[in-house]
Short mmCIF file of C-alpha atoms in Angstrom, two decimals:
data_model
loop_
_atom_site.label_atom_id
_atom_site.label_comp_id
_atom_site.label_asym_id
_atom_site.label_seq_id
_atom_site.Cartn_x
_atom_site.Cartn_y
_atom_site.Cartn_z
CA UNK K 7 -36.99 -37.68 -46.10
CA UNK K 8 -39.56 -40.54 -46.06
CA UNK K 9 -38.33 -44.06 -46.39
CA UNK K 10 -39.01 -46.16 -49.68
CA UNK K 11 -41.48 -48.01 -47.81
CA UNK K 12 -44.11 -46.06 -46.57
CA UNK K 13 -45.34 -47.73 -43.70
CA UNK K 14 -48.77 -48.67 -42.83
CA UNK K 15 -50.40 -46.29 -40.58
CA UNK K 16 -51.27 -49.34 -38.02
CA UNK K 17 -47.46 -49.42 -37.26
CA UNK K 18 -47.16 -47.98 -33.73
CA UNK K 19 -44.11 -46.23 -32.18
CA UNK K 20 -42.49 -45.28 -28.54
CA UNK K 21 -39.87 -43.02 -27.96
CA UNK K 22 -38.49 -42.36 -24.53
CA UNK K 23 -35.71 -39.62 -23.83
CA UNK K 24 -33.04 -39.78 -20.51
CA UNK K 25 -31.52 -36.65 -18.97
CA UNK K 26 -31.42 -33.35 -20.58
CA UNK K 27 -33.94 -30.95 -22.32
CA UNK K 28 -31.88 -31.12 -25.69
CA UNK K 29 -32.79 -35.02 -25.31
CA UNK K 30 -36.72 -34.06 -24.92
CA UNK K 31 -36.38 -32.08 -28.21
CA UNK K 32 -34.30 -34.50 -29.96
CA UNK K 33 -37.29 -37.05 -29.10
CA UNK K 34 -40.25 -34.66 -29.83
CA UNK K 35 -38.90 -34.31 -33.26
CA UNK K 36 -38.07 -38.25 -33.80
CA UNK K 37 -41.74 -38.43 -32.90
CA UNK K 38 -42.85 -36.07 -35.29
CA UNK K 39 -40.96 -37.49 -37.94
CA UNK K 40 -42.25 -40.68 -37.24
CA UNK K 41 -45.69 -39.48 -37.84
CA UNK K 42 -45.01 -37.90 -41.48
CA UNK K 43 -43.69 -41.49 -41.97
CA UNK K 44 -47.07 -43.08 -41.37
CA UNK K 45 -46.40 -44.20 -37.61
CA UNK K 46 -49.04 -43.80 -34.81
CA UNK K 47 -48.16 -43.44 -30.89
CA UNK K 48 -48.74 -46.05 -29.22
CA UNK K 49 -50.89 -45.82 -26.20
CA UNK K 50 -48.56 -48.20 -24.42
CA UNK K 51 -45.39 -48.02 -25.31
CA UNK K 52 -44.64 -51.81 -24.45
CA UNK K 53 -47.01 -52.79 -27.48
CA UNK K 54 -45.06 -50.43 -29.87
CA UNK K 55 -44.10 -52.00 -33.05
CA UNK K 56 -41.03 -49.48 -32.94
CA UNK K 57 -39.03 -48.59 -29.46
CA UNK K 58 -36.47 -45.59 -29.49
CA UNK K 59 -34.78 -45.54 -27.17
CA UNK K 60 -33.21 -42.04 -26.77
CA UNK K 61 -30.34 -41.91 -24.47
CA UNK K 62 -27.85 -39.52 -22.34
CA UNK K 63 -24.48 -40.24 -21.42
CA UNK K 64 -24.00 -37.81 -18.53
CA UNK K 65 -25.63 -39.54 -15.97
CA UNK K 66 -23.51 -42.54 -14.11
CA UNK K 67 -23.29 -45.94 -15.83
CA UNK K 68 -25.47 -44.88 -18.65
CA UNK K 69 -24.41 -47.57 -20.84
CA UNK K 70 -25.08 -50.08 -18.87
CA UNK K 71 -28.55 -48.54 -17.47
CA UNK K 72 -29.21 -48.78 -21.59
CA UNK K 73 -28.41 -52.85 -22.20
CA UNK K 74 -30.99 -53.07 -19.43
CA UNK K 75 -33.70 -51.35 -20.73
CA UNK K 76 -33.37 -53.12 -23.76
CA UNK K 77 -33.22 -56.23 -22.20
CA UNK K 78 -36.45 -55.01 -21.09
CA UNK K 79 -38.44 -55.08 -24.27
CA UNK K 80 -38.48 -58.81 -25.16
CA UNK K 81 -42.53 -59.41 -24.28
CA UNK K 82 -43.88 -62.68 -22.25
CA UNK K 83 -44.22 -64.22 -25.46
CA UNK K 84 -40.64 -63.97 -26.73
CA UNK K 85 -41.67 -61.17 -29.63
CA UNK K 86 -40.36 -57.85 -29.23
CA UNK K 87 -40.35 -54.60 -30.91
CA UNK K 88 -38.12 -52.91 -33.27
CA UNK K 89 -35.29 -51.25 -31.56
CA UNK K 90 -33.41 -48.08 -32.06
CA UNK K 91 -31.18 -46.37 -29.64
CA UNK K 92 -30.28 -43.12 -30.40
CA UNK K 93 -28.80 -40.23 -28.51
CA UNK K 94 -25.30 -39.47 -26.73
CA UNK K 95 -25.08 -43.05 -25.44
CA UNK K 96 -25.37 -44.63 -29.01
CA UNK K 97 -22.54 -42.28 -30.24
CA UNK K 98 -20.34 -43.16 -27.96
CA UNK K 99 -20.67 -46.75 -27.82
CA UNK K 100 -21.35 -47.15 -31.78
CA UNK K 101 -20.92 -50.92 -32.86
CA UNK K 102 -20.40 -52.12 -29.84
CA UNK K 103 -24.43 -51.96 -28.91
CA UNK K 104 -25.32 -54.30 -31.89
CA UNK K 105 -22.67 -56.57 -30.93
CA UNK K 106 -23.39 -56.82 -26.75
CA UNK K 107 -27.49 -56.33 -28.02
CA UNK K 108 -28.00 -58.33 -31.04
CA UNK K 109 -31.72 -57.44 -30.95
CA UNK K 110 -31.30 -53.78 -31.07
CA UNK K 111 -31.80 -52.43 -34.97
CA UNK K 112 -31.08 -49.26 -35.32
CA UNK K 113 -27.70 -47.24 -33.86
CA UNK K 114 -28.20 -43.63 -34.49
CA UNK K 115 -26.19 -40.75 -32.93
CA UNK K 116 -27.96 -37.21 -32.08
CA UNK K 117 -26.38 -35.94 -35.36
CA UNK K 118 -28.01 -38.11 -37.53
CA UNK K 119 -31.49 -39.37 -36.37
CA UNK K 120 -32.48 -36.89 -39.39
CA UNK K 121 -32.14 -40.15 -41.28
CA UNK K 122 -34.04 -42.61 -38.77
CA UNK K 123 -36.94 -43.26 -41.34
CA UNK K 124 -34.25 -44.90 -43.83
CA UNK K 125 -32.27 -46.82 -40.98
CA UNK K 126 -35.67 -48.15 -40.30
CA UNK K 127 -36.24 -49.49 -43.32
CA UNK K 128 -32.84 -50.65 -43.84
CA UNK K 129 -33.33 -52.65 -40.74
CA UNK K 130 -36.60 -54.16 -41.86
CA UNK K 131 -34.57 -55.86 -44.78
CA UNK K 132 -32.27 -57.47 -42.33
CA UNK K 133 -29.63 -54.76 -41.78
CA UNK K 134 -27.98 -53.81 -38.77
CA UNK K 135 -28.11 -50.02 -39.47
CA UNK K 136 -25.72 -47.79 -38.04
CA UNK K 137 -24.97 -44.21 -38.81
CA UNK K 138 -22.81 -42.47 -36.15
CA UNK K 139 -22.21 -39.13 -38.57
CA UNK K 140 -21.94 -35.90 -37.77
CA UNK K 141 -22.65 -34.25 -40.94
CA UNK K 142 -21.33 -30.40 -41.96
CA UNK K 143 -24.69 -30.04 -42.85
CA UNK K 144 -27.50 -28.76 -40.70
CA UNK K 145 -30.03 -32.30 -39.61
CA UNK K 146 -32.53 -29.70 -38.98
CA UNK K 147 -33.59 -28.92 -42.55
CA UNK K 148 -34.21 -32.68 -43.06
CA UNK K 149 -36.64 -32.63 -40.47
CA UNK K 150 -40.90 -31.87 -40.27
CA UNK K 151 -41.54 -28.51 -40.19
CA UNK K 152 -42.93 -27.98 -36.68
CA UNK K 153 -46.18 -27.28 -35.27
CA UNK K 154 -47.58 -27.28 -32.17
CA UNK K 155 -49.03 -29.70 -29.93
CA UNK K 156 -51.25 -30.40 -27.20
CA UNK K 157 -49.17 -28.29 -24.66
CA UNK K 158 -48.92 -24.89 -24.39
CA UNK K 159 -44.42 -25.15 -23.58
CA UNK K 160 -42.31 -25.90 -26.10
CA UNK K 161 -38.59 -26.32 -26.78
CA UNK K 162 -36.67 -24.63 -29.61
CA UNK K 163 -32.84 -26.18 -29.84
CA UNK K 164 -31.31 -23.18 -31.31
CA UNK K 165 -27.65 -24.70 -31.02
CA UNK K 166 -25.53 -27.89 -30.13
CA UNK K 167 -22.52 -28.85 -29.84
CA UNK K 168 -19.64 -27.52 -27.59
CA UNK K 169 -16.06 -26.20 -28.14
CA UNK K 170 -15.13 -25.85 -24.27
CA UNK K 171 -13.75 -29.49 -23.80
CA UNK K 172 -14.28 -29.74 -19.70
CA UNK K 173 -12.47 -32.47 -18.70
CA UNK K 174 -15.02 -34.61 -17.72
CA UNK K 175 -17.43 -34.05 -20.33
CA UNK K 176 -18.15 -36.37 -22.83
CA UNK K 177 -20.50 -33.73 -24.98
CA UNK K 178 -17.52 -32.42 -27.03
CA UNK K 179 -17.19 -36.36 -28.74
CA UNK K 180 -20.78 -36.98 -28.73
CA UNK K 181 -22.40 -33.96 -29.89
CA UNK K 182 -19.81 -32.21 -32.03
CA UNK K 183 -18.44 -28.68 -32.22
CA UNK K 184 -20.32 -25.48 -31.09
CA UNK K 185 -23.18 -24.95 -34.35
CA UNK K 186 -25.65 -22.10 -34.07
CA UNK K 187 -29.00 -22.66 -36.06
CA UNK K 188 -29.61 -19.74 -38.45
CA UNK K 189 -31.67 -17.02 -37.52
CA UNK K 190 -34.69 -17.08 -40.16
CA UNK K 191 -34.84 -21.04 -39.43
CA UNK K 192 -35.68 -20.28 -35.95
CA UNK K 193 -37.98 -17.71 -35.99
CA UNK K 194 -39.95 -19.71 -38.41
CA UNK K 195 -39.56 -22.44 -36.09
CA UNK K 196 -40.85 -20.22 -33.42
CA UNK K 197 -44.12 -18.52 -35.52
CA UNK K 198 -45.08 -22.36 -36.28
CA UNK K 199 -44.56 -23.38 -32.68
CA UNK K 200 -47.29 -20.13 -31.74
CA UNK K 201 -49.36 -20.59 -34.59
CA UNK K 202 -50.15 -24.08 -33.05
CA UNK K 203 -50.97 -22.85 -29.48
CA UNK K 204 -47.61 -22.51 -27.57
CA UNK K 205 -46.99 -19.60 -25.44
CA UNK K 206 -43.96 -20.04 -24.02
CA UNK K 207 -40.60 -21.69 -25.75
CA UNK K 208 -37.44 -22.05 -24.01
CA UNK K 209 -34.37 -21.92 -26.25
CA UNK K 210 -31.84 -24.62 -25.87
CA UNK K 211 -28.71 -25.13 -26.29
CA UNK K 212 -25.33 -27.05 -24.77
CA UNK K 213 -23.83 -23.42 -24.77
CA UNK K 214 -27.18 -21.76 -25.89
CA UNK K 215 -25.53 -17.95 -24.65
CA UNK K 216 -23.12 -19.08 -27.47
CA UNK K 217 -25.80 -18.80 -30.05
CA UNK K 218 -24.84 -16.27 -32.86
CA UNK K 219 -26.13 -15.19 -36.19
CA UNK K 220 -27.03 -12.99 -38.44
CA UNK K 221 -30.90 -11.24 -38.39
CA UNK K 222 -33.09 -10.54 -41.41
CA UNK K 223 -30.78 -7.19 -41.87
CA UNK K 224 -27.10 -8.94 -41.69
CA UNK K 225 -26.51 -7.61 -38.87
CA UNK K 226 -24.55 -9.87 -36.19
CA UNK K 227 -26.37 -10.44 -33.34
CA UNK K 228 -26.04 -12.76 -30.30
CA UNK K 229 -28.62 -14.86 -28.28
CA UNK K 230 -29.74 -11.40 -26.75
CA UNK K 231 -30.32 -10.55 -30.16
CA UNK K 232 -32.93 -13.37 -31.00
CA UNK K 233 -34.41 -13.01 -27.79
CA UNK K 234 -35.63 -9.92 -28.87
CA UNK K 235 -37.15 -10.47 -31.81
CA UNK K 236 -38.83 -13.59 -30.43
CA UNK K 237 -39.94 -11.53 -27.84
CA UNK K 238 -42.00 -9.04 -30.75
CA UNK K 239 -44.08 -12.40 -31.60
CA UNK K 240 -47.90 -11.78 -31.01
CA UNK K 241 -49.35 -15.04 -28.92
CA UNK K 242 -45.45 -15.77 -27.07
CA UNK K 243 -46.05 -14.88 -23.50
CA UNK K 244 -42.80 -16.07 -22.38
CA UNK K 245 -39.24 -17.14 -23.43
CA UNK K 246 -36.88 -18.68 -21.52
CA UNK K 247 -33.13 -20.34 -22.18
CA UNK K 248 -31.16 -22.95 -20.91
CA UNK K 249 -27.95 -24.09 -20.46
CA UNK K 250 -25.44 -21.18 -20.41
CA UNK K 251 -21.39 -21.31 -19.43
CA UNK K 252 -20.35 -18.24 -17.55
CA UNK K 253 -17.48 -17.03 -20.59
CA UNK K 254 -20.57 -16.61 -22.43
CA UNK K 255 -23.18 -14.61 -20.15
CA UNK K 256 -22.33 -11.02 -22.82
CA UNK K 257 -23.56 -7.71 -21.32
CA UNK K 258 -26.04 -7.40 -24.03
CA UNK K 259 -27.74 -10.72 -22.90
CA UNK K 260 -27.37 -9.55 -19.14
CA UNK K 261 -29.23 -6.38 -20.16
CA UNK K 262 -31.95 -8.21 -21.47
CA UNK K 263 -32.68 -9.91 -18.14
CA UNK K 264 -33.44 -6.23 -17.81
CA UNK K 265 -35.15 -4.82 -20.61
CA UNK K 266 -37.49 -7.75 -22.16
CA UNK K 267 -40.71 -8.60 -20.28
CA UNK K 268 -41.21 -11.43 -21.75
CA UNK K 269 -37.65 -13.31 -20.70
CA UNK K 270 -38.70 -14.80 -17.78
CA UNK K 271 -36.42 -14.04 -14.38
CA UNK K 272 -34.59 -17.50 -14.27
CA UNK K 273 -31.13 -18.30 -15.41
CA UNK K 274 -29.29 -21.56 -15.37
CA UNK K 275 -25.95 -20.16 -15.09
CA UNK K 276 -23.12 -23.43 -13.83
CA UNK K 277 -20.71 -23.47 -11.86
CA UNK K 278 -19.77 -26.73 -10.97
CA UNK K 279 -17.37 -26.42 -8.12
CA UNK K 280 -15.90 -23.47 -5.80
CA UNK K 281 -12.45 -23.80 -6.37
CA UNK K 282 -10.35 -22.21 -8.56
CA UNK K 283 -7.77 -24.92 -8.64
CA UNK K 284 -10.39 -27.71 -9.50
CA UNK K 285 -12.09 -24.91 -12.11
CA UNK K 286 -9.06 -25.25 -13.40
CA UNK K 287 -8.34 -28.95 -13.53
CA UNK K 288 -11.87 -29.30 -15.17
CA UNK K 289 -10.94 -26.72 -17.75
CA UNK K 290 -14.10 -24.59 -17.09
CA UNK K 291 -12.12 -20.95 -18.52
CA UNK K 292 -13.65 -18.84 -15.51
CA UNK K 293 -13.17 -18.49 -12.09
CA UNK K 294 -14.68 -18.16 -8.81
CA UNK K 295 -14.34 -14.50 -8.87
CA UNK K 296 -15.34 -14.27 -12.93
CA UNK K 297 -18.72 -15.78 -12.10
CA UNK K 298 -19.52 -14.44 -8.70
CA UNK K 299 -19.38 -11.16 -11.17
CA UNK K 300 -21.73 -12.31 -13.63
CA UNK K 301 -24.31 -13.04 -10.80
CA UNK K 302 -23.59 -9.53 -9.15
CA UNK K 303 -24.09 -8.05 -13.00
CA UNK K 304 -27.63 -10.05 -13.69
CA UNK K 305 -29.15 -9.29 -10.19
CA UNK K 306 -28.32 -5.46 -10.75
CA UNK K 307 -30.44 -5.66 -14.31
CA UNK K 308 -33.13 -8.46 -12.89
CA UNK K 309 -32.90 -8.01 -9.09
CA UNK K 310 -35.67 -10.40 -8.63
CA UNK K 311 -34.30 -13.50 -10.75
CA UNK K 312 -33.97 -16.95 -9.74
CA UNK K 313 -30.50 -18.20 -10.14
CA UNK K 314 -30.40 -21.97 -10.54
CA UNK K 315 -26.58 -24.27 -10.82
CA UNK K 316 -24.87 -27.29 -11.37
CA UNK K 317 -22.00 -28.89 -9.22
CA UNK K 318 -20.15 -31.55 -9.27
CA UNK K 319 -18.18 -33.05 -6.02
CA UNK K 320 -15.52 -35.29 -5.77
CA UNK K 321 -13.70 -34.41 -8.96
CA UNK K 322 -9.97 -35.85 -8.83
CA UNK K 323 -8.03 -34.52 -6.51
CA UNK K 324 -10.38 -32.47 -4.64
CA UNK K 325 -9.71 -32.08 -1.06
CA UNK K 326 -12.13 -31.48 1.66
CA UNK K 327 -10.93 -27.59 1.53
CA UNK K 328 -11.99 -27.57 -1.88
CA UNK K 329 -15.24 -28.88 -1.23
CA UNK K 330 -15.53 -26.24 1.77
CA UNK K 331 -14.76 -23.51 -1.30
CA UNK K 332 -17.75 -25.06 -3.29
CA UNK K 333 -20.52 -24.42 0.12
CA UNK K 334 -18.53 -21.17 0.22
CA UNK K 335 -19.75 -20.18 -3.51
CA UNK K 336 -23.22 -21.80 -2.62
CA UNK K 337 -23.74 -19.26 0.45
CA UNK K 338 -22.49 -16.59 -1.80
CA UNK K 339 -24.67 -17.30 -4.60
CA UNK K 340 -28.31 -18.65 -3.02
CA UNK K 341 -29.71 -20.53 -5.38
CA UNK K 342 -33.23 -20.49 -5.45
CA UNK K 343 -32.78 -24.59 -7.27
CA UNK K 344 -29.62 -26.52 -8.28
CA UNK K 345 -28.19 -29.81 -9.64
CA UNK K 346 -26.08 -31.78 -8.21
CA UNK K 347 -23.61 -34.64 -8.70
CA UNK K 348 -21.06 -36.87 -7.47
CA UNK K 349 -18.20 -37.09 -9.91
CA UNK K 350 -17.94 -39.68 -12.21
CA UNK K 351 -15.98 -41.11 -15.10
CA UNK K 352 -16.42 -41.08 -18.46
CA UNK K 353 -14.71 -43.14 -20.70
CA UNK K 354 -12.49 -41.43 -23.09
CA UNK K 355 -12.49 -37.54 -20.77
CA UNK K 356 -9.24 -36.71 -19.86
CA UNK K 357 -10.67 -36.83 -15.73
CA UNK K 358 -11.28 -40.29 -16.51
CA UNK K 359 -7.06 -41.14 -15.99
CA UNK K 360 -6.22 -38.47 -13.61
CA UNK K 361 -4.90 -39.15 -10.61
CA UNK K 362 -6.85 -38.77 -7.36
CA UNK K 363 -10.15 -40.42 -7.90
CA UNK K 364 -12.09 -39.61 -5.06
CA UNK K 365 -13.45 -42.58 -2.42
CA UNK K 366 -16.77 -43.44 -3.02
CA UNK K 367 -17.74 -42.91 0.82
CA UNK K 368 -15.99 -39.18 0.72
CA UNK K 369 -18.29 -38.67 -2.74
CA UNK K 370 -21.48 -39.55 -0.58
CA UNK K 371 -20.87 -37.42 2.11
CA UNK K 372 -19.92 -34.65 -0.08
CA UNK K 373 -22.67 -34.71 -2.03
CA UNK K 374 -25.23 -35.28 1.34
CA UNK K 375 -23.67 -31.72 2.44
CA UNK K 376 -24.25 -30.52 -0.36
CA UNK K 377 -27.71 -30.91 -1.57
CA UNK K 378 -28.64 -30.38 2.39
CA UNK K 379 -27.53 -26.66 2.03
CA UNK K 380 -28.80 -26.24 -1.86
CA UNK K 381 -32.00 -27.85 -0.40
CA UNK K 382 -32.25 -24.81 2.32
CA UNK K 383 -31.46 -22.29 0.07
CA UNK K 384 -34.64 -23.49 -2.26
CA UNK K 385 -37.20 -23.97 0.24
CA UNK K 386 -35.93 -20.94 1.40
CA UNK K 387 -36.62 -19.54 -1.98
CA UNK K 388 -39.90 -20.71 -2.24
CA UNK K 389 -41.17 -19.62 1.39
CA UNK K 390 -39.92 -15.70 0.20
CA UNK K 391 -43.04 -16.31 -2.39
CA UNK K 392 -46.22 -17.06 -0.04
CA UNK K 393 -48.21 -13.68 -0.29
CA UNK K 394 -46.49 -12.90 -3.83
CA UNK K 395 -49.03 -12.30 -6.32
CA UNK K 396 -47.60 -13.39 -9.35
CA UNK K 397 -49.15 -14.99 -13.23
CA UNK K 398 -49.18 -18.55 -14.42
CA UNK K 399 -49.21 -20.33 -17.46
CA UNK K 400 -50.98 -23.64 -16.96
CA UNK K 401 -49.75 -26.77 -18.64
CA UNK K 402 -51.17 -29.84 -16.67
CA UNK K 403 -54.21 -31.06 -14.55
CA UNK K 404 -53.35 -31.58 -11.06
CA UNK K 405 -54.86 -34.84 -8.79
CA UNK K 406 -57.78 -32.91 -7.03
CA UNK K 407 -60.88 -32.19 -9.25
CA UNK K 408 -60.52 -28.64 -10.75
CA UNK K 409 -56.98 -28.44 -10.01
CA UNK K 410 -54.43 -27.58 -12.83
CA UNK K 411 -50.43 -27.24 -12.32
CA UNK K 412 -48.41 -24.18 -14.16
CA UNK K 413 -45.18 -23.00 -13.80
CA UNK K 414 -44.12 -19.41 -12.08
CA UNK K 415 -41.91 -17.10 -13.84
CA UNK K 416 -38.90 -18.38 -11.72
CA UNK K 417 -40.07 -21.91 -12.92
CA UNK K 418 -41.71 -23.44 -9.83
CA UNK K 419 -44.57 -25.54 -9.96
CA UNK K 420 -47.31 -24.15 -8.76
CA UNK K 421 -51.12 -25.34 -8.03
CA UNK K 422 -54.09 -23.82 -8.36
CA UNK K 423 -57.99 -25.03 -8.07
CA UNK K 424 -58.78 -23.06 -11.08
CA UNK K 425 -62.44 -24.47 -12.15
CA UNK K 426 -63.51 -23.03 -15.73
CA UNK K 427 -59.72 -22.40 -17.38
CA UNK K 428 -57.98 -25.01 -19.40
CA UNK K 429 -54.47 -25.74 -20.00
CA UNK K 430 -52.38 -23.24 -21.74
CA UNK K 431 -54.46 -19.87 -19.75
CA UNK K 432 -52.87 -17.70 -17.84
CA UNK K 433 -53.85 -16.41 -15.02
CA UNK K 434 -52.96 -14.50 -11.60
CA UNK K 435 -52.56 -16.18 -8.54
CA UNK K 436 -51.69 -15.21 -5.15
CA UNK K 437 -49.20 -17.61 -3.63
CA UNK K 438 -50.47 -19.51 -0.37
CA UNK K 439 -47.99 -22.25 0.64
CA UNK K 440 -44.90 -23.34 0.12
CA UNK K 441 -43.45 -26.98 -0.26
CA UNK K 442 -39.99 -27.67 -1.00
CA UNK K 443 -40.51 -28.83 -4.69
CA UNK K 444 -43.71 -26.63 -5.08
CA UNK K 445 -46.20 -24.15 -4.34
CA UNK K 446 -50.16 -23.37 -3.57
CA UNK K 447 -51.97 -20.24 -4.89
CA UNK K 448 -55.15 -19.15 -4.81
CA UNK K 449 -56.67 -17.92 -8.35
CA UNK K 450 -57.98 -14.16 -8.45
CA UNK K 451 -61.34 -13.99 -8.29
CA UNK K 452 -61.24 -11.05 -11.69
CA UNK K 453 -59.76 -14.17 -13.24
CA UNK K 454 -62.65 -16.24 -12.66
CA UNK K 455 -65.54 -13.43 -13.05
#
């Protein structure tokens, strides 16, 4: 919906995104937006007429990391840019950012930034505008109709929201209740992505294996389902998904793993601790055993997939044997990459007031042990690779002369001296070395005939 303004197309815009890949979409279609609105990047976004500021609120302190960066935008001359901050961050402060920041404009939560070109212009009159709504109806349709860029990866958010309620997790109150985008929405979504050059999307979601719908027959289908059909699009090489809760992980979308060539072997499947008594106390609705099975049921149908993870340590009242039980579940799994975190609170989670809070010294040890024997596994990972001959999509040049930078099916970075291709080929490699955040290859010579 353009503003009542249009604006001149000199005005200039910024938008920078914190934490996840829902956050990078959210901001990719701000930007687009934007741009039907008359607005231009800016090549530096410190000279940016507008600033969005496009936050997440699972990291620690995230509010306050916020009031700095906006601190940040008042130039050597005293002038500074408009301001909007969007995202989880503005939802769950609200208000209280244009009170502490008087020079931020625009409050916009990740339900409504559908309406940023009118909180814009609202502002320009004067107006602190806020909108912190989480409207019954779809943002989406409000939004450009995509197309595709200048890189050959895209995302496709094909639902939000989350009806699980883990204790510590703030996404419930920021980003609303479980919604799955319809079908036909998506797959148009998906044909304009393609028509514009992208050849591989990867579906998001905060429960994305919750996805359901309806296909172009009425029948019910789940995120298996849509997978499939994306999968018959001429021009999509690859499809990917991202993040999934274990309750959710059906046998049709485990079979997929299986049967569709174009899923890539890689699955973000959390966990987030080892022990069934904290599972519990975080209200995570599986167990140790429950999702030890899932990974034995997706290596049987995929046996070469990547399985990546998330933990938390030092939730309330875990003790140093349940800690043991979450490098027990680590050895079990092997996790070619994984995230990890030291617990902390959010205002308003039930873990916020529970008793136990862990030492800050015991969290930093934890979390050392941790990522030590997560670290192994992956470099481990990667070193099983060197002689693999494998395919990669390219998406970025490298720092040496010739060199470009793509991504393997089990998402590692990967280098190649590729003179003569250009971002978005593909092309087989054989792997050659082994780092523990990326890889070498050699290109095929075939490739370069």
């Amino acid at each position: 919906m353009k503003s009542d303004s249009p604006q001149s197309p000199q005005k200039t815009f910024h938008v920078k995104s914190f934490g996840c890949q829902m956050n990078v979409y959210d901001g990719e279609r701000m930007a687009e937006m934007l741009g039907a609105e008359g607005y231009v990047a800016a090549a530096d976004g410190a000279d940016a007429d507008l600033v969005v500021l496009n936050t997440c609120h699972i990291r620690e302190k995230a509010a306050e990391k916020v009031y700095s960066d906006i601190g940040r935008l008042k130039r050597a001359d005293g002038s500074r840019p408009t301001i909007a901050v969007a995202g989880c961050v503005a939802q769950a402060e609200g208000a209280e950012i244009a009170r502490r920041a008087p020079s931020v404009d625009v409050v916009v939560g990740p339900q409504a930034y559908h309406r940023l070109p009118d909180l814009i212009a609202r502002a320009a009159k004067g107006e602190k505008a806020v909108d912190l709504d989480m409207p019954a109806e779809s943002k989406f349709g409000a939004l450009p109709k995509r197309a595709g860029g200048q890189r050959p990866t895209a995302f496709l958010t094909v639902q939000e929201g989350c009806d699980k309620f883990c204790t510590y997790c703030v996404v419930p109150y920021t980003r609303g209740a479980e919604i799955s985008r319809p079908f036909a929405d998506l797959i148009a979504e998906a044909r304009a992505l393609v028509a514009g050059g992208v050849r591989e999307i990867t579906l998001l979601g905060q429960n994305v294996n919750a996805w359901d719908g309806e296909d172009d027959r009425g029948r019910a289908i789940g995120l298996d389902g849509l997978i499939r059909e994306l999968a018959r699009e001429d021009g999509l090489e690859r499809i990917r998904y991202t993040t999934s809760h274990p309750n959710d992980m059906t046998e049709g979308l485990i079979a997929a793993h299986g049967e569709v060539d174009k899923l890539m072997p890689f699955l973000h499947l959390p966990v987030q601790a080892g022990s069934d008594r904290i599972l519990a106390a975080m209200n995570r609705s599986h167990s140790v055993e429950s999702y030890l099975k899932v990974i034995e049921r997706v290596r049987a149908a995929r046996p070469d997939i990547a399985i990546s993870g998330d933990f938390i340590v030092g939730f309330p009242g875990e003790t140093e044997e349940d800690f043991e039980a979450t490098l027990d579940i680590v050895r079990a799994t092997n996790y070619a990459m994984a995230y990890s975190f030291k617990y902390s609170r959010r205002p308003g989670t039930p873990a916020a007031t529970m008793d136990g809070q862990i030492d800050e010294a015991v969290l930093n040890d934890r979390l050392q042990r941790l990522q030590a024997l997560l670290n192994e596994q992956q470099q481990a990972f990667n070193a099983a690779t060197v002689g693999r001959t494998t395919r990669l999509l390219l998406e970025r040049k490298g720092k040496l002369d010739g060199q470009l930078i793509g991504k393997s099916p089990w998402l590692q970075s990967v280098h190649v001296i590729a003179p003569g291709l250009a971002i978005g080929d593909m092309i087989d490699v054989r792997i050659t070395s082994a780092g523990p955040n990326s890889l070498g290859a050699e290109a095929l010579m075939e490739e370069l005939a």
